Amino acid sequence: MIATNVSSKELSALRDATPYISQQVAAARAERISDVEYELDFTLTEQQFSAISTVSFELSDTSQPLSLDLNQVQINSFTINGKKVYPNYNNSYITLNPRLLNRGSNTIEVQFTRNYSSNGEGLHRFVDPVDDKVYLYSHFEPAAAQQMFALFDQPDLKATYTLSVTAPKGWTVISAMRETSVTEQGEQRRWVFPKSPKLSPYNFSMHAGPYHEWQDNSGKYPLRLFARQSVAKQVDEKDWFNYTQQGLTFFDNYFGIPYPFNKYDQVLVPDFLYGAMENAAAITFSESHFLTSTQMTASEKQRLASVIMHEMAHQWFGNLVTMKWWNGLWLNESFASFMGTLAISQIDEFSHAWRSFYAKNKQDAYHQDSLASTHPIEVPVASSQNAFDNIDAITYSKGASTLKQLNHLLGEKTFQKGVQHYLTQYSYQNAELKDFITSLEQVSKRDLSQWSQDWLNNAGVNTLQAEYSCSNGRISAFSLKQTAPRGLPTLREQKVQLGLFTQGRNRLYHNISVPVTYSGATTEVKQVIGLHCPALVYPNYQDWGFVKVTLDPTSFNTARTYLASVEDPLLRSMLWQSLWDSVESGEQSLNDYMGTVLVNLPGERDLTILDQVLTSLSNARIYLDKMAPINQHYAKKAIRAIEQMSLRKVMVNKGNRDIQRRWFAVYIEFARSSDALNHIDALLKQTASIKGVEIDQALRWKMIIQLNRFNHRNGRYWLNKERATDNSDAGQKSALAAEVIRPEISNKDRWLKRIQQPTHLPFAKVRTVMENLYPSEQKMLSAATAEQRLDSLAELDRSKNPVFMRSYNASLIPTDCSYGNANRLQQLISSVESDQTQKPLSDTSLRALKEALQHEQKCLLIKSKMKH
């Protein structure tokens, strides 16, 4: 800890020799520095890069040293204010001698060389296995710009960037600004870019390589799209440009501020750590999510449009106005998630966007907020190392849901004006949560301090249930009961719609919707007294609020019995969710739920609901796998029933490509009987076929991975054959998945050792190994190394970076639905929490252990409710 009596000037000198910086030290550095400008001159080769990084800034005092971030480089020359000196460099940052600094203007020049990275951060290098072409892209969030140039790597020190790049002749260079000149220099070309607007370091970017380029100049802003040459045929540029143009029009109008940059580039890149990144005017997308060798399905198009809009919203909310420190990252992501969904809901083909948000995003948030590791939306972030500790469904989806219900509470026009006021006031600056809330308060004329406290500073999701009585067929009393989870007692105010339904001969009739603002434990709803006694009450009809709904007993029975007759797709989605929630809370047996699925799901034609229920089926399959051997007979029977049902649905949906492909994916996932595995083998051999099903390369690999997962006699044959014919990056990763997933103990041990020890395998492939090493049904193979994986967790936590540990924890902390493993996890958590002086585990890993324990406890509860 830093003593509280240390002055802010002295704070800036106190760093721990790591690349990370604490909030205190960063704040102290920001107090002393202003008017930062970077001039960057890169020379790129296929193997490494060299750079001249020139930093100009104003300094308020020279009483203390100053640190300049620069990570793992070979410094060739170092100059401070025209004086060449030997740098005081520890491979993480340069400590600047205050005697060489000026009070006022300073210029520092660093000439260095550095290897490219292979872990998705800094300046990442990728060699395309198809044609050996080299591609580079940068990724800086939260604090990896220092892996590419010398700077003050923190979000509240915004700066301008002037870029020059010398690169091989066949390459294109892409950055925040459009190049002003490109000149030939022998076998190289010199790219010169003008000065950028003020940006936080993590918003700046530079990408280079022989990218294939598409252009669209039909709209207000020039658009470009880039992808590797070998995958260019898997990109539908028309959809990209169509959704991008519509998004820019929508956001220009909504924000009342024109798009803040002079061009809009989007770059598909390989090995990316995340789905996409909002670099100013040069957004990067993980190509693994957006390449397709066939026509995109409706779901794939919606995902594409949604991510485009999310990153686009960031150009205003995140890039134009940026948080001061990483505790404000949630507001960037929550706002972009909310606005992205709002934007695509305005496109006719995605008018169901908010239903998709409920079925996927909101459920992820409810799940995350129900875990023992839940946290408030707004949390302190001690250092840049901890910036992503709490980046999860609470940050993205609960925050977006909270903004959605605030939009209802204040009114749509008022909320919009508050957002416009905020963006106008803080353009090209940094801001904090209180600035955003103050903007909304000023426009709405409403005090939001209690709202902020309840929603942003307190964790946990509330539950809402209708409680009512009827007399002579009419409602005689009605109230909404709000409860909070144990240990998180906050009861919140929000506005919802109350929906009442009566049962007709063939369907439920919607009687009335009543807007209700409720708060506290009980809210009486007098407006509905005297109405017909309902067969079903849904207290969050149309999904205005962020609250889990527990159906009253009458409504629960109606939902289970008449689910297929519910015409409103959002209500049907919500009722399906209530049934699945009742399984995870132990109120309904998994057997009963599976029975409801087998009866009702075959007739479902809505793709959003189909996705939602099939996701719950995947979770049910994992529970059934991990419950073995106690429920092995039922599990085998239930999984076989889904396997057969999905094949039937594939066959009868030959006229509906989207639904047919979705059911075919389920068929592959659930295929484990010898009949199904032999059928998949025959489809690969083309001795069998299914009308309407086009087996593209991605599907071939899914089928081959499944054959290897269950050790089919031809699994190894297909793996070797496909690996020899598909040398693409996606093919290499799929072949790796098929290899790792094979149920052989020596195979598991070899791969576990390889990822735990230092390896030259790129991180994207290490992550593929983690995700496929111990699938749910390989319980005995997982158990063989479970103890060793837990024993080595602390050492890995010390030696590996946070990016590695997030993936490792998600995939390799053992869970096998046993009391023994639950006890083992509990003992490890207790020992870690009792040793606060040594801090044997990072907060991220401790949190992952708590989530694994809770998963075990939930699985044991579901197991105890199973009917034998």
XYZ file of C-alpha atoms in Angstrom, residues 36 73 160 281 309 347 378 531 549 623 674 727 731 753 841:
15
model
C 0.525 15.536 -25.046
C 12.051 -3.173 -26.340
C -2.826 13.697 -30.790
C -12.112 5.077 -37.191
C -23.514 -1.039 -34.113
C -33.729 -2.151 -39.104
C -19.464 0.509 -10.764
C -60.744 -7.336 -13.495
C -39.622 -13.150 -12.405
C -25.529 -31.180 -16.174
C -23.407 -45.355 -32.631
C -4.399 -25.616 -44.100
C -8.690 -25.381 -40.257
C 1.644 -29.908 -19.741
C -4.215 -15.936 -5.949
